[in-house]
PDB file of C-alpha atoms in Angstrom:
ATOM      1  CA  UNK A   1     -35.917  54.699   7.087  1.00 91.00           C
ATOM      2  CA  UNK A   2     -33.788  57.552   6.250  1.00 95.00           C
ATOM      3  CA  UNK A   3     -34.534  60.913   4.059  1.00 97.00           C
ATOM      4  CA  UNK A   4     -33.919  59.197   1.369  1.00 97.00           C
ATOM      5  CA  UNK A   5     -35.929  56.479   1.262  1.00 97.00           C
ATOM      6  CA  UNK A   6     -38.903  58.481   2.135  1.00 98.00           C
ATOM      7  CA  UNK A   7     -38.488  60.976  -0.915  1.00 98.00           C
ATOM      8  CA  UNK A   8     -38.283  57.916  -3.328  1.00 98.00           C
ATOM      9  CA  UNK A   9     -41.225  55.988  -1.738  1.00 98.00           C
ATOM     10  CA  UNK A  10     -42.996  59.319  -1.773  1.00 98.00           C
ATOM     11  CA  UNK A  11     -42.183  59.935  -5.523  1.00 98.00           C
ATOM     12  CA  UNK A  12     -43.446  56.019  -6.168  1.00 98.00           C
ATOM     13  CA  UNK A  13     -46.862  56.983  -4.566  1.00 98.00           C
ATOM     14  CA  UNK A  14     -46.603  56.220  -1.477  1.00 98.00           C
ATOM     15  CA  UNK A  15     -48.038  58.578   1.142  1.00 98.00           C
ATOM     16  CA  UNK A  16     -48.899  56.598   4.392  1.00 98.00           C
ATOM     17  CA  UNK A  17     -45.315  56.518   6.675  1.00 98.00           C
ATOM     18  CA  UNK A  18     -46.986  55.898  10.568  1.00 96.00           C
ATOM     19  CA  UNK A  19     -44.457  55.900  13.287  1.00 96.00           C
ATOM     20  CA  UNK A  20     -42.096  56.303  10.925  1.00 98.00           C
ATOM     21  CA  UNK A  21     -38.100  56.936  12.079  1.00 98.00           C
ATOM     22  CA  UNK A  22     -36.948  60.281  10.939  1.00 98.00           C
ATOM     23  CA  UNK A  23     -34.973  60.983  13.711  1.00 98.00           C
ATOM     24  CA  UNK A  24     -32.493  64.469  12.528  1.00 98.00           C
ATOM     25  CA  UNK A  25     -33.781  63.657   9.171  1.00 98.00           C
ATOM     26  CA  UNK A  26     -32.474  66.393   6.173  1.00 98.00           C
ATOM     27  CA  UNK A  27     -35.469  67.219   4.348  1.00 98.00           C
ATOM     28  CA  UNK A  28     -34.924  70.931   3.405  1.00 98.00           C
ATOM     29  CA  UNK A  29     -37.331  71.896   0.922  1.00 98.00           C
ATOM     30  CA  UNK A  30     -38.984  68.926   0.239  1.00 98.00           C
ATOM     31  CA  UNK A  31     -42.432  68.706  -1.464  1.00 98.00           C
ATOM     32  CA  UNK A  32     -44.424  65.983   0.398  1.00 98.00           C
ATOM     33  CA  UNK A  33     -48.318  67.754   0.405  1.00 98.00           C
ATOM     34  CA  UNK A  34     -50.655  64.980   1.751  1.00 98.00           C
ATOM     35  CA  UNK A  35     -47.899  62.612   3.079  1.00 98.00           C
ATOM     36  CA  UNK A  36     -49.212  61.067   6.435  1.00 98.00           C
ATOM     37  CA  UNK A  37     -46.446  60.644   8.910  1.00 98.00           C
ATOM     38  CA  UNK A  38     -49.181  59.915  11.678  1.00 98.00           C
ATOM     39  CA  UNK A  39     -47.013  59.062  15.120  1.00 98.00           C
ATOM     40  CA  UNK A  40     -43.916  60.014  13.487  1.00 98.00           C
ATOM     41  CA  UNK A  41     -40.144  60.782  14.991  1.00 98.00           C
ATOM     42  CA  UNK A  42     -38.823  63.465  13.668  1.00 98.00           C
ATOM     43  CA  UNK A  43     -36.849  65.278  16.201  1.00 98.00           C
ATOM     44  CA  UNK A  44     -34.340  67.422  15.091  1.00 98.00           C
ATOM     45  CA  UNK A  45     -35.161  66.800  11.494  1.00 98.00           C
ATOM     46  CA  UNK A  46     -34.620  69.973   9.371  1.00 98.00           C
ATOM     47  CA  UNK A  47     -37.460  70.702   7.176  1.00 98.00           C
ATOM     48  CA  UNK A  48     -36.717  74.344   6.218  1.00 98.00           C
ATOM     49  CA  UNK A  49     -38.895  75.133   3.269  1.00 98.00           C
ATOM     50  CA  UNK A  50     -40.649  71.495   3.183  1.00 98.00           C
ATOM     51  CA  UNK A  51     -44.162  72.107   1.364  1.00 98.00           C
ATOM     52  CA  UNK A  52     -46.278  69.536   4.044  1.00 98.00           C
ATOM     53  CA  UNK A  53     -49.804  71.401   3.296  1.00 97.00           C
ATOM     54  CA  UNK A  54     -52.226  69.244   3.908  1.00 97.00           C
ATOM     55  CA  UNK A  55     -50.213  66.825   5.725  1.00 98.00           C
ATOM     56  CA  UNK A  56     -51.119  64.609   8.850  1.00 98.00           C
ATOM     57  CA  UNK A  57     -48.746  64.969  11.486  1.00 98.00           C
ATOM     58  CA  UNK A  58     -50.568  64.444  14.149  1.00 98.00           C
ATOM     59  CA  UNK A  59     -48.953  62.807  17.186  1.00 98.00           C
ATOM     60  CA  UNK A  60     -45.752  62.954  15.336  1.00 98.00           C
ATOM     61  CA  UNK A  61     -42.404  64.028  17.507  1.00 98.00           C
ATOM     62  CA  UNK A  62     -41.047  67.429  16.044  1.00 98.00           C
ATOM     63  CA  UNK A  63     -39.243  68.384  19.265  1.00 98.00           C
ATOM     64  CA  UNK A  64     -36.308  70.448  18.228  1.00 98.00           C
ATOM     65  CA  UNK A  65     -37.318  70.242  14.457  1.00 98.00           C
ATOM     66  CA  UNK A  66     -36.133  72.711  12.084  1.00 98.00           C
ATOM     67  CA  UNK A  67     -39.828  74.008  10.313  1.00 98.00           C
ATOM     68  CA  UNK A  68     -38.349  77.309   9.202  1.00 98.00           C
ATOM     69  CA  UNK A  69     -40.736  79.062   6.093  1.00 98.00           C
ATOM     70  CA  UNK A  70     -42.652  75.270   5.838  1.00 98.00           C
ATOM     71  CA  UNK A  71     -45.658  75.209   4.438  1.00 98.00           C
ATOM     72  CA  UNK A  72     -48.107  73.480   6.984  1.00 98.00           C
ATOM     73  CA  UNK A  73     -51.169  75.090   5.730  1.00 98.00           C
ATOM     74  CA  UNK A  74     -54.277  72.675   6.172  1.00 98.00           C
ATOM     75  CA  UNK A  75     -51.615  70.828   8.329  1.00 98.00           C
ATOM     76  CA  UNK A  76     -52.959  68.389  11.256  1.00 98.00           C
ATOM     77  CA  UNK A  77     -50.480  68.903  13.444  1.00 98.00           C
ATOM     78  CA  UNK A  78     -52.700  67.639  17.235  1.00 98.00           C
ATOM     79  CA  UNK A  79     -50.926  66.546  19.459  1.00 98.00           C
ATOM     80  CA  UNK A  80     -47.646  66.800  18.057  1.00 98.00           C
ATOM     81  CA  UNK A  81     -44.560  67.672  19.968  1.00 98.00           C
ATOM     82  CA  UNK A  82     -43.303  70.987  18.921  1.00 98.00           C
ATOM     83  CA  UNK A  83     -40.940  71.810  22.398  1.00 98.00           C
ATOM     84  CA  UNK A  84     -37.826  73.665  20.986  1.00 98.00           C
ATOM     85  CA  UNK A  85     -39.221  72.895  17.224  1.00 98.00           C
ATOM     86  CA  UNK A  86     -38.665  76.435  14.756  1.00 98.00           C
ATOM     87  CA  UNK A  87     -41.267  77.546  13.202  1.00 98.00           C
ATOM     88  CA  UNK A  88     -40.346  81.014  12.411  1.00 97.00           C
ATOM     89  CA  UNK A  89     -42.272  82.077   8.852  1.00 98.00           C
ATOM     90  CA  UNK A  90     -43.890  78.992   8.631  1.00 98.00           C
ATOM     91  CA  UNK A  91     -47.304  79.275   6.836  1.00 98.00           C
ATOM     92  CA  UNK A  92     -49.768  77.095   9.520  1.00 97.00           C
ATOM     93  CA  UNK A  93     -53.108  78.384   7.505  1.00 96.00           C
ATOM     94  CA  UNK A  94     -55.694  76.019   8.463  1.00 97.00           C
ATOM     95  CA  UNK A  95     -53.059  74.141  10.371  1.00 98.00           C
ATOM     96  CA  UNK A  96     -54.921  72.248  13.468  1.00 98.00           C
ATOM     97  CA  UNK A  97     -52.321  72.104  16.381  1.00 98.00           C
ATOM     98  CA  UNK A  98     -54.996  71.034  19.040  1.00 98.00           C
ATOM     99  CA  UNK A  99     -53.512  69.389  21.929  1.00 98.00           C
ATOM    100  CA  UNK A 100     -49.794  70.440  20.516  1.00 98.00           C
ATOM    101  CA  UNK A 101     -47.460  70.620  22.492  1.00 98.00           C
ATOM    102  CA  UNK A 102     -45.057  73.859  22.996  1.00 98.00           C
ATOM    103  CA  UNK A 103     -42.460  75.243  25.835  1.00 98.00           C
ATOM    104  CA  UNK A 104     -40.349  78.625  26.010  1.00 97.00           C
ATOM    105  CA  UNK A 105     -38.082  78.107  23.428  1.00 98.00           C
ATOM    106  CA  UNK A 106     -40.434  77.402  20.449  1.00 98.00           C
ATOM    107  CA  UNK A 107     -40.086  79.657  18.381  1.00 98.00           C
ATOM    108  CA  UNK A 108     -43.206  80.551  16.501  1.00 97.00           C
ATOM    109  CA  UNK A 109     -44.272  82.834  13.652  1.00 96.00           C
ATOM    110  CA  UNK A 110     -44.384  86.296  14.458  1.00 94.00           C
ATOM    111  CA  UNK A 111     -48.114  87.265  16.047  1.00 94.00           C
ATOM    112  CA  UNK A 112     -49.127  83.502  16.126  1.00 96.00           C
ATOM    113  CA  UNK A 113     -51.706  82.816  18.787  1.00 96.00           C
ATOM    114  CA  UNK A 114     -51.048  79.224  21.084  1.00 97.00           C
ATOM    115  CA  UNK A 115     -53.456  79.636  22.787  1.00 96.00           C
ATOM    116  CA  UNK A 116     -56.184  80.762  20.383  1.00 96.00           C
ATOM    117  CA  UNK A 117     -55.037  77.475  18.518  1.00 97.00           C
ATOM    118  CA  UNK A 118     -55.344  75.172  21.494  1.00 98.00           C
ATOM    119  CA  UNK A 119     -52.070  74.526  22.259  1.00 98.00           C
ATOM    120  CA  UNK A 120     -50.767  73.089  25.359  1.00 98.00           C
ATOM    121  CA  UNK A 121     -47.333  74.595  26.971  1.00 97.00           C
ATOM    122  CA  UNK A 122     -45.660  72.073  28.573  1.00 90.00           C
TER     123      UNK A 122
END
């Protein structure tokens, strides 16, 4: 599945995409609230500006992602692979990142707690 194919599928309704390939997708500023990628791979996708609130992402592979100014509020994000993933500015209101994982060159918003939100650093 490519970028794509996931807006229109998204646009006819659809909103469950598990283990879905997404690999260095380009989905910069794309308005998918509620879309479950559950398991996902989207490593080194860019999804600048992408409005994901309330969003299951959960277990999904955003190593090296691109999440700059996203909206993840009310985001599950546990589990999820974040090493090397930008989230500078995102909005992660609500966002549960239990069990995420995170290294050194994350970059994450400005005062944003890890551990506070049970992340792991790996």
């Amino acid at each position: 599945m490519d970028a794509e194919e996931l807006i229109r599928r998204y646009a006819g309704g659809e909103r469950y995409f598990p283990a879905a390939n997404l690999t260095k997708a380009k989905l910069i500023g794309a308005d998918l609230p509620g879309i479950n990628l559950w398991g996902a791979d989207l490593s080194g996708a860019n999804l600048a500006k992408a409005k994901l609130w309330g969003a299951d992402l959960s277990r999904t592979n955003l190593a090296k992602a691109n999440l700059t100014r996203a909206n993840l509020s009310g985001v599950k994000l546990n589990e999820a692979n974040l090493r090397g993933a930008k989230l500078n500015f995102a909005k992660l209101y609500g966002a549960d990142l239990s069990g995420a994982y995170y290294d050194e060159s994350t970059k994450l918003p400005l005062g944003f707690d890890p551990v506070s939100k049970n992340m792991r650093k790996f």
